[in-house]
Short mmCIF file of C-alpha atoms in Angstrom, two decimals:
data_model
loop_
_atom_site.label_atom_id
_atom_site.label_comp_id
_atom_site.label_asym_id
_atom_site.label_seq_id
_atom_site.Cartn_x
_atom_site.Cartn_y
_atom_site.Cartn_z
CA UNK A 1 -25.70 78.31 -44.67
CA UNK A 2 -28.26 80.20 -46.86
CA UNK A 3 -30.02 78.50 -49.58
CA UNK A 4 -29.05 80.42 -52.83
CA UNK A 5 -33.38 79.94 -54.30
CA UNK A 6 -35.28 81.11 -50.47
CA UNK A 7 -32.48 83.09 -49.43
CA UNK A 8 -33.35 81.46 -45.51
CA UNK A 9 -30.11 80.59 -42.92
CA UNK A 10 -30.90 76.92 -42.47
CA UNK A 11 -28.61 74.15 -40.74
CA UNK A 12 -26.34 72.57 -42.66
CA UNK A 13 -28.36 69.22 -42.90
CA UNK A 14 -31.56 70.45 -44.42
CA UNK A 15 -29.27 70.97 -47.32
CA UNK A 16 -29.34 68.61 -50.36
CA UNK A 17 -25.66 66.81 -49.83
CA UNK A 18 -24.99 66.63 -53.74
CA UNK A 19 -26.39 67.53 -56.84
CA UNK A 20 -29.96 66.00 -58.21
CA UNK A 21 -28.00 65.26 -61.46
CA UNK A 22 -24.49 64.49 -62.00
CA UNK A 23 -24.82 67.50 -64.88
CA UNK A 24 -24.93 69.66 -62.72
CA UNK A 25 -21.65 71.27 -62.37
CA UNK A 26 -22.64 73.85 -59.15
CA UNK A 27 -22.09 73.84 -55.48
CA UNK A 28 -24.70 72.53 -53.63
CA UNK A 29 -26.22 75.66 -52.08
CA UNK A 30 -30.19 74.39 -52.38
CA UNK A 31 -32.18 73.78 -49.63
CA UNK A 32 -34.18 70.31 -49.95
CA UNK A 33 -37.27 71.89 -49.51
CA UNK A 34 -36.50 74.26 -52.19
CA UNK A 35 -35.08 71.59 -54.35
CA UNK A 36 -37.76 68.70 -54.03
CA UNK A 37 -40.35 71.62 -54.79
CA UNK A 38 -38.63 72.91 -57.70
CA UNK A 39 -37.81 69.56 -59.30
CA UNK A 40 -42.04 68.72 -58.72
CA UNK A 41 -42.73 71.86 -60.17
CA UNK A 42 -40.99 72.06 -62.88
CA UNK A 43 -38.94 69.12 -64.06
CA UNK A 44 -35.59 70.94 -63.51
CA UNK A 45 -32.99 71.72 -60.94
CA UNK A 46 -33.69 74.59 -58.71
CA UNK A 47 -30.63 75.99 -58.87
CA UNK A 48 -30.98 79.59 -60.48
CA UNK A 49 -29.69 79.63 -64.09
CA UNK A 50 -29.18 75.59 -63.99
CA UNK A 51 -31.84 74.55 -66.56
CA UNK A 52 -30.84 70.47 -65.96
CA UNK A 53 -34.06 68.25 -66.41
CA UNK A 54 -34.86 66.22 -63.43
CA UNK A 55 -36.82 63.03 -63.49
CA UNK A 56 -38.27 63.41 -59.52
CA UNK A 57 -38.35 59.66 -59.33
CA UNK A 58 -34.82 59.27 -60.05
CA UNK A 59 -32.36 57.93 -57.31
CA UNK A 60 -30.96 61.38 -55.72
CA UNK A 61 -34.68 62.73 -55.21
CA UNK A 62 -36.14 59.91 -54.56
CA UNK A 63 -33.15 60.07 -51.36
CA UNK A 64 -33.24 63.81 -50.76
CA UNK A 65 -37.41 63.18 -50.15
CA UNK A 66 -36.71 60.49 -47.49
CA UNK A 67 -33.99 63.00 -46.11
CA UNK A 68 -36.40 65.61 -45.94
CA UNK A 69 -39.34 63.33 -44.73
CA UNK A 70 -36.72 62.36 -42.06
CA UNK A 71 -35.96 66.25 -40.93
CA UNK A 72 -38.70 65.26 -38.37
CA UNK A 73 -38.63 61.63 -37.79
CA UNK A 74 -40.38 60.03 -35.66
CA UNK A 75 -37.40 58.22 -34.01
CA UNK A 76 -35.78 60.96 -31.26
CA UNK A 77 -32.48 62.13 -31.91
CA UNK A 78 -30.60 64.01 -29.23
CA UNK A 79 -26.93 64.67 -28.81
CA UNK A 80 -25.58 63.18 -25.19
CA UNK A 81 -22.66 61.28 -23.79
CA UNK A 82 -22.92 57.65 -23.99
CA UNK A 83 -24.33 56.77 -21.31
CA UNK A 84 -26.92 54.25 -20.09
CA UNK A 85 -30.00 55.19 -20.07
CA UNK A 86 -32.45 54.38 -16.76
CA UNK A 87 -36.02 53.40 -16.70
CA UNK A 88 -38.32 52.17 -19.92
CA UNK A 89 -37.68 53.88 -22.35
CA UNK A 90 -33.91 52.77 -24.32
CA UNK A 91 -31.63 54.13 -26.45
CA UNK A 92 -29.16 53.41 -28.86
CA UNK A 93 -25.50 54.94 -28.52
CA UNK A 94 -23.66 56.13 -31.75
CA UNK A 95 -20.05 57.10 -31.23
CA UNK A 96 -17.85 58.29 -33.91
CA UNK A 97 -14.48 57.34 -34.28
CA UNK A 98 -13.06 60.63 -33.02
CA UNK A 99 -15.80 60.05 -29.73
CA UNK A 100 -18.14 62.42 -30.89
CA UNK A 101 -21.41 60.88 -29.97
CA UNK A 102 -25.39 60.63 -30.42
CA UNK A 103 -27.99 58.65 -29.40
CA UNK A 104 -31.52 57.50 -30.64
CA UNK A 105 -34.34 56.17 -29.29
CA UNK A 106 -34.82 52.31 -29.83
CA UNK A 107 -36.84 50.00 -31.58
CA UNK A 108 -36.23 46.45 -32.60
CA UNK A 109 -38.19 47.42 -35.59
CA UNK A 110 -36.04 50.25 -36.24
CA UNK A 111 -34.38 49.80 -39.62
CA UNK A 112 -30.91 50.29 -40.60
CA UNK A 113 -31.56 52.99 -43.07
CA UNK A 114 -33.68 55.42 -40.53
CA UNK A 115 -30.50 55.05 -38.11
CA UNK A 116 -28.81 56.13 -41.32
CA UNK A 117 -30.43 59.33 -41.66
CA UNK A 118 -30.22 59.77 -37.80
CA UNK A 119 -26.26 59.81 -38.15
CA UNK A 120 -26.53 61.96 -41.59
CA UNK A 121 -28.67 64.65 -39.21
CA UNK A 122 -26.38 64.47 -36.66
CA UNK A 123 -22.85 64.50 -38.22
CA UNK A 124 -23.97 65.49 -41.81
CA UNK A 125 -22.43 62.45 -43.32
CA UNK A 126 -24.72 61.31 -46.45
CA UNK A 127 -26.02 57.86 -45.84
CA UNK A 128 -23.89 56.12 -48.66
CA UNK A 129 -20.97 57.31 -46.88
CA UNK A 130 -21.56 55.96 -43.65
CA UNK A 131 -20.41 52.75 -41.96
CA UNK A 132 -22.02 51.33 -38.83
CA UNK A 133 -20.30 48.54 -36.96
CA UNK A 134 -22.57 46.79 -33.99
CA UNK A 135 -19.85 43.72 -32.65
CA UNK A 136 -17.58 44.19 -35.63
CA UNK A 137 -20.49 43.50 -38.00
CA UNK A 138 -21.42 45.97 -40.55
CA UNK A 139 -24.89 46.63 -40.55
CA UNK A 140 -26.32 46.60 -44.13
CA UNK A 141 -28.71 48.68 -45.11
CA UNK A 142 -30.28 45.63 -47.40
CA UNK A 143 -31.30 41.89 -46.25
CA UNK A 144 -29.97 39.40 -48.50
CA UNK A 145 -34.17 39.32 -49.60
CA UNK A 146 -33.56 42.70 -50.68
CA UNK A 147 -35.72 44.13 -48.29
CA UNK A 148 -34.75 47.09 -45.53
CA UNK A 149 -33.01 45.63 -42.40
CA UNK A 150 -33.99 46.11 -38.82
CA UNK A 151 -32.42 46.05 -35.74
CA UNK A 152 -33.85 42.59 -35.23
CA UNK A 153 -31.74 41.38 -37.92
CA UNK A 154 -28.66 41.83 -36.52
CA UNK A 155 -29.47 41.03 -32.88
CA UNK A 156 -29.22 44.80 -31.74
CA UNK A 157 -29.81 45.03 -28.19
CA UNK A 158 -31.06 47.82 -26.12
CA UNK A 159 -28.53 50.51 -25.13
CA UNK A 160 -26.03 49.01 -27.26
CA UNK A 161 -23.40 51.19 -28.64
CA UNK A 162 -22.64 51.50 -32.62
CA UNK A 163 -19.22 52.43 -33.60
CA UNK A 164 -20.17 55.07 -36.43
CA UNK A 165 -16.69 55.30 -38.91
CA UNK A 166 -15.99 58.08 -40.57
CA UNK A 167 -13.58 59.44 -42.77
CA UNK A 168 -9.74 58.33 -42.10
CA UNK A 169 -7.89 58.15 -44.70
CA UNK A 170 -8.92 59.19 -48.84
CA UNK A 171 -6.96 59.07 -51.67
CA UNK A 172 -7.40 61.54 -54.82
CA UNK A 173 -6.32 59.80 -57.86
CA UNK A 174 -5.85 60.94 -61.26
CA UNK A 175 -4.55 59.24 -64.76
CA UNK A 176 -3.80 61.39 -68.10
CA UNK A 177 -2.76 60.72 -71.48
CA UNK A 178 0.31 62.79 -72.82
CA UNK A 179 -1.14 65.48 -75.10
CA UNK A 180 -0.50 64.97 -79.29
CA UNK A 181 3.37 65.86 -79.04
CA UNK A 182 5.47 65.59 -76.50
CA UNK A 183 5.03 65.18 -72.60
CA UNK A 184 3.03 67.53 -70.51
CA UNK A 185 1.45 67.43 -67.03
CA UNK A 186 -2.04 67.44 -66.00
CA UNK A 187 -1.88 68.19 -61.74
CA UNK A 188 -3.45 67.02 -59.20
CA UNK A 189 -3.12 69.22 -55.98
CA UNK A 190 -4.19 69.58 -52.80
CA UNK A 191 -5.10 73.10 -51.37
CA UNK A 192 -5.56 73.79 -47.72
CA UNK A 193 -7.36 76.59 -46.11
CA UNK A 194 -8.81 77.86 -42.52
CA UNK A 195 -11.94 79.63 -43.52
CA UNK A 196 -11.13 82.00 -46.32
CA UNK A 197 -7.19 82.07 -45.48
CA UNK A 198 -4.62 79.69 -47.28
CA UNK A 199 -2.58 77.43 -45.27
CA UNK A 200 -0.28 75.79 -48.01
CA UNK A 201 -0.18 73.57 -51.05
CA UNK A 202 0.59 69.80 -51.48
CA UNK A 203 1.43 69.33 -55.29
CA UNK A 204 4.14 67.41 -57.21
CA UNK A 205 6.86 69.58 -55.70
CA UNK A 206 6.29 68.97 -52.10
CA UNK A 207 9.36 69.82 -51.01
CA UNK A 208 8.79 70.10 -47.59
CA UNK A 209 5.99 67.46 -47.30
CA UNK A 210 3.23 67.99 -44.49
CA UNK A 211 2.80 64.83 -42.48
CA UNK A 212 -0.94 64.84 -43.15
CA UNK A 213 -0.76 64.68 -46.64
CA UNK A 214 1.61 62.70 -49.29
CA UNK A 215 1.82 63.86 -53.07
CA UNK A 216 3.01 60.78 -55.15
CA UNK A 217 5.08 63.26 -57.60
CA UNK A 218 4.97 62.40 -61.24
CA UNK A 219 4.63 59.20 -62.09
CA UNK A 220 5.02 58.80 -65.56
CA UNK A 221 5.34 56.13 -68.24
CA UNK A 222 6.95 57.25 -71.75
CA UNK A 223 6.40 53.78 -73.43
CA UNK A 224 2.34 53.95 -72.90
CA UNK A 225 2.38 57.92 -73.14
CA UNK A 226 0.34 58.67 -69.54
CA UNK A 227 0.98 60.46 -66.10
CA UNK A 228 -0.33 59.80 -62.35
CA UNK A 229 -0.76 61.47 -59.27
CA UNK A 230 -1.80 60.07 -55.90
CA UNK A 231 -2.90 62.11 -52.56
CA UNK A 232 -3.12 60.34 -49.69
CA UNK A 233 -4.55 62.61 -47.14
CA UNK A 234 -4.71 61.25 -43.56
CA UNK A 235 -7.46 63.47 -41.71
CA UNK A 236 -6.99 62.61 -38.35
CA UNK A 237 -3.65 64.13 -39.12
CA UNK A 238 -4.74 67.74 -40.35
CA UNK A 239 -3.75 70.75 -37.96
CA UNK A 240 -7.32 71.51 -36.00
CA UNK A 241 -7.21 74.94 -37.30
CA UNK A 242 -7.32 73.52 -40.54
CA UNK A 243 -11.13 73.64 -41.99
CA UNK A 244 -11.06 73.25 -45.88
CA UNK A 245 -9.19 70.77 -48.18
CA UNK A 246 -9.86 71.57 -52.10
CA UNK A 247 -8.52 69.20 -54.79
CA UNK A 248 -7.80 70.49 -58.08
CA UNK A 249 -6.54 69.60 -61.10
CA UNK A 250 -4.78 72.09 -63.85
CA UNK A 251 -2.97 71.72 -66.79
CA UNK A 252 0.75 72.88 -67.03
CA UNK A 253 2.08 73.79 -70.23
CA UNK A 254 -0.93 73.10 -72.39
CA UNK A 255 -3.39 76.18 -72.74
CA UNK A 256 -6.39 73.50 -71.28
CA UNK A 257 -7.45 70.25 -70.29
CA UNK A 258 -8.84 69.13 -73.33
CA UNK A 259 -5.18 68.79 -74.51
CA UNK A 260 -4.85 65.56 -72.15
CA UNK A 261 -6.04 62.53 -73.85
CA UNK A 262 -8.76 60.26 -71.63
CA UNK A 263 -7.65 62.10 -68.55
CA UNK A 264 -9.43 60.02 -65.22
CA UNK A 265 -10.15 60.78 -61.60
CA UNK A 266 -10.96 58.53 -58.47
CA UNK A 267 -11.78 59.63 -55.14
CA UNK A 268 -12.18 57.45 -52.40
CA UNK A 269 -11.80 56.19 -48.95
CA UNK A 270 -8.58 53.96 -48.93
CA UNK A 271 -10.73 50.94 -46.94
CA UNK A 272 -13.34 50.91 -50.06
CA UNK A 273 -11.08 51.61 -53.50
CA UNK A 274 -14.01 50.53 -55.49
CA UNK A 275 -16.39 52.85 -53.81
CA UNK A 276 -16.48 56.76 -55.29
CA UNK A 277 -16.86 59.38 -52.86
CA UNK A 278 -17.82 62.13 -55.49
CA UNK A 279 -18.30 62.99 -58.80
CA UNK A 280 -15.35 62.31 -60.95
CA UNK A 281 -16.16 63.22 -64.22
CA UNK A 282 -15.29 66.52 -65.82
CA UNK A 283 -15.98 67.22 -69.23
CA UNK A 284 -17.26 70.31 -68.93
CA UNK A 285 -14.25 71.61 -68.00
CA UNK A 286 -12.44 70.71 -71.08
CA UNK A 287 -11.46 74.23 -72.22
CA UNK A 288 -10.48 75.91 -69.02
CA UNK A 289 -6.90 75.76 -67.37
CA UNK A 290 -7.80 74.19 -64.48
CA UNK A 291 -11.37 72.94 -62.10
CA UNK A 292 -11.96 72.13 -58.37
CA UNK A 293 -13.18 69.12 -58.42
CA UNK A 294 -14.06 68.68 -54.67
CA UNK A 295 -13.49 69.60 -51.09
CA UNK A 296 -13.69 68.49 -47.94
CA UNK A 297 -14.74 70.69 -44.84
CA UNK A 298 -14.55 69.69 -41.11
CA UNK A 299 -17.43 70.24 -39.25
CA UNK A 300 -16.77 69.21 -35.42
CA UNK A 301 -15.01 66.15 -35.65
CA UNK A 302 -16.37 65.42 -38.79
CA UNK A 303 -15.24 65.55 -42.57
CA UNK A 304 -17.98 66.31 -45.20
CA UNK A 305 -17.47 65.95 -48.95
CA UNK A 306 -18.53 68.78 -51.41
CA UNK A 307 -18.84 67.83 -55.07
CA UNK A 308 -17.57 71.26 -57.11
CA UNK A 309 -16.38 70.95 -60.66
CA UNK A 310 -16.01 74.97 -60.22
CA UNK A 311 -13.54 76.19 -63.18
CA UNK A 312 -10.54 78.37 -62.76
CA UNK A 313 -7.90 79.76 -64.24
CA UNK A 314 -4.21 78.92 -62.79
CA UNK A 315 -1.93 76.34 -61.89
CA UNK A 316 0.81 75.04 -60.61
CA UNK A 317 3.10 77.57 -61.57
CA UNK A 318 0.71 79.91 -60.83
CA UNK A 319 -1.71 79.20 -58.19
CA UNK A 320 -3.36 82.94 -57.42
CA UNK A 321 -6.47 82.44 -59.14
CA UNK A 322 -7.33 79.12 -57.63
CA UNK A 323 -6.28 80.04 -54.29
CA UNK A 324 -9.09 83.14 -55.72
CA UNK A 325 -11.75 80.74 -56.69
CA UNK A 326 -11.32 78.81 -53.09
CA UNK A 327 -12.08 81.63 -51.33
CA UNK A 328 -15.32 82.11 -52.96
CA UNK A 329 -16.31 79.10 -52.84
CA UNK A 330 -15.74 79.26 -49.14
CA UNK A 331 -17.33 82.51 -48.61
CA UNK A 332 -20.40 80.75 -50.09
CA UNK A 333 -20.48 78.12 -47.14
CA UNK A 334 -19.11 75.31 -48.48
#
């Protein structure tokens, strides 16, 4: 990818995995470097034309600095086959779900957060997004004394192995409010793509429904006045040539969103409901016809989420200038 402020092809991980301020209604093209520098400099995000204020002590920077402290940690991180490792010095296996693997150098002083980033620079999975299991335990990044857990307190071992889960199963969830007079639609869909080309659409009228994905159709109530759509999208179920998933939502007969009374989204791994896996809010996008509000692109064996909130026009009925705004948005390196 190439950071949009130094204009330099960097990896994919020395990029800032979502926005510094959940105003900020971009892609996240800024390199961390770029991004911790601007926000100390100035106060704002670095993002040319974005004019956000930035406290740098806030949560996200206060992260993206340990990420970028991290880029060259101290603890070795080297992709292998899991393996055990002879002589003194020990390691610690990772393996993903899927068997993609890493390892790390151990320490019993190691703590749960620095294997964290390990994973994130491995895989590119942001640390709030991970799960470790050692011994079907979940290691916590937190001690119940609030301080940062080490390998000593869950009894990790030399050359043990650390199931690393990732992404299964996610569900895309959205609630509307009819508009002022009678019933209209507000659409969730789902829009596949390999690279730049479109694959096909899961919407309400999934007609010929693609085992990887199920579209709960409408689900409306008259009495209360609101609508719902559920995706369930099972990953390890997506065609390999498959890269992109983009969910969208678009309004049907109304000219806008706006026209939707306290419309809500949810996105989220099925296993953790309560947990969001993106930015959900949208009301920027009140006076446009429809907005991406995320994607999801596979990198090896991996899934990584991209917060968007890009506008569009189009919809369901007429999906060419979506399946348009994808393709930018691709082209772009998301």
């Amino acid at each position: 990818m190439t950071c949009i402020v130094c204009n330099e092809d960097k990896l994919s991980k020395e990029f800032a995995p979502y926005n510094a301020s959940k105003e900020c209604d971009h892609a996240c093209l800024t390199c961390l470097r770029c991004l911790v520098n601007g926000v100390t400099k100035n106060g704002k995000c670095a993002y040319p034309g974005c004019l956000q204020e930035i406290d740098i002590n806030c949560k996200p920077m206060v992260f993206f600095r340990d990420l970028l402290a991290n880029l060259f940690s101290e603890y070795e991180t080297v992709y292998s086959p899991v393996v055990q490792i002879p002589g003194t010095k020990t390691y610690v296996n990772i393996t993903g779900l899927t068997g993609n693997s890493t390892r790390v150098a151990y320490s019993p002083k190691m703590s749960v957060y620095d294997l964290q980033v390990s994973v994130y620079k491995a895989f590119g999975i942001e640390t709030s997004k991970q799960k470790l299991l050692y011994k079907d335990t979940e290691l916590q990044k937190y001690t119940p004394e609030k301080r940062l857990a080490t390998f000593q307190d869950f009894e990790v071992e030399p050359n043990a192995t650390i199931l690393f889960h990732n992404f299964k199963h996610v569900v895309f969830d959205l609630y509307w409010g009819y508009p002022g007079k009678g019933i209209d639609y507000l659409d969730a869909s789902c829009l596949m793509f390999c690279g730049t080309t479109f694959y096909r659409i899961c919407d309400y009228y999934d007609w010929d429904p693609h085992p990887s994905i199920e579209h709960s159709g409408d689900m409306m109530n008259d009495n209360k006045r609101k609508g719902h759509h559920k995706i369930d999208v099972f990953l390890n179920k997506i065609p390999p040539k498959v890269t992109h998933l983009f969910f969208t939502l678009s309004a049907w007969k109304s000219p806008n969103i706006s026209k939707y009374k306290k419309p809500s989204v949810k996105f989220y791994e099925a296993s953790r409901p309560m947990e969001s896996l993106c930015k959900t809010t949208f009301t920027h996008a009140n006076n446009s016809q429809a907005v991406v509000m995320c994607s999801m692109s596979r990198k090896a064996d991996t899934w990584e989420i991209f917060e968007s909130g890009q506008l569009s026009a189009g919809n369901a009925r007429k999906y060419a200038p979506l399946k348009e705004t994808i393709r930018r948005l691709v082209s772009t390196g998301i």
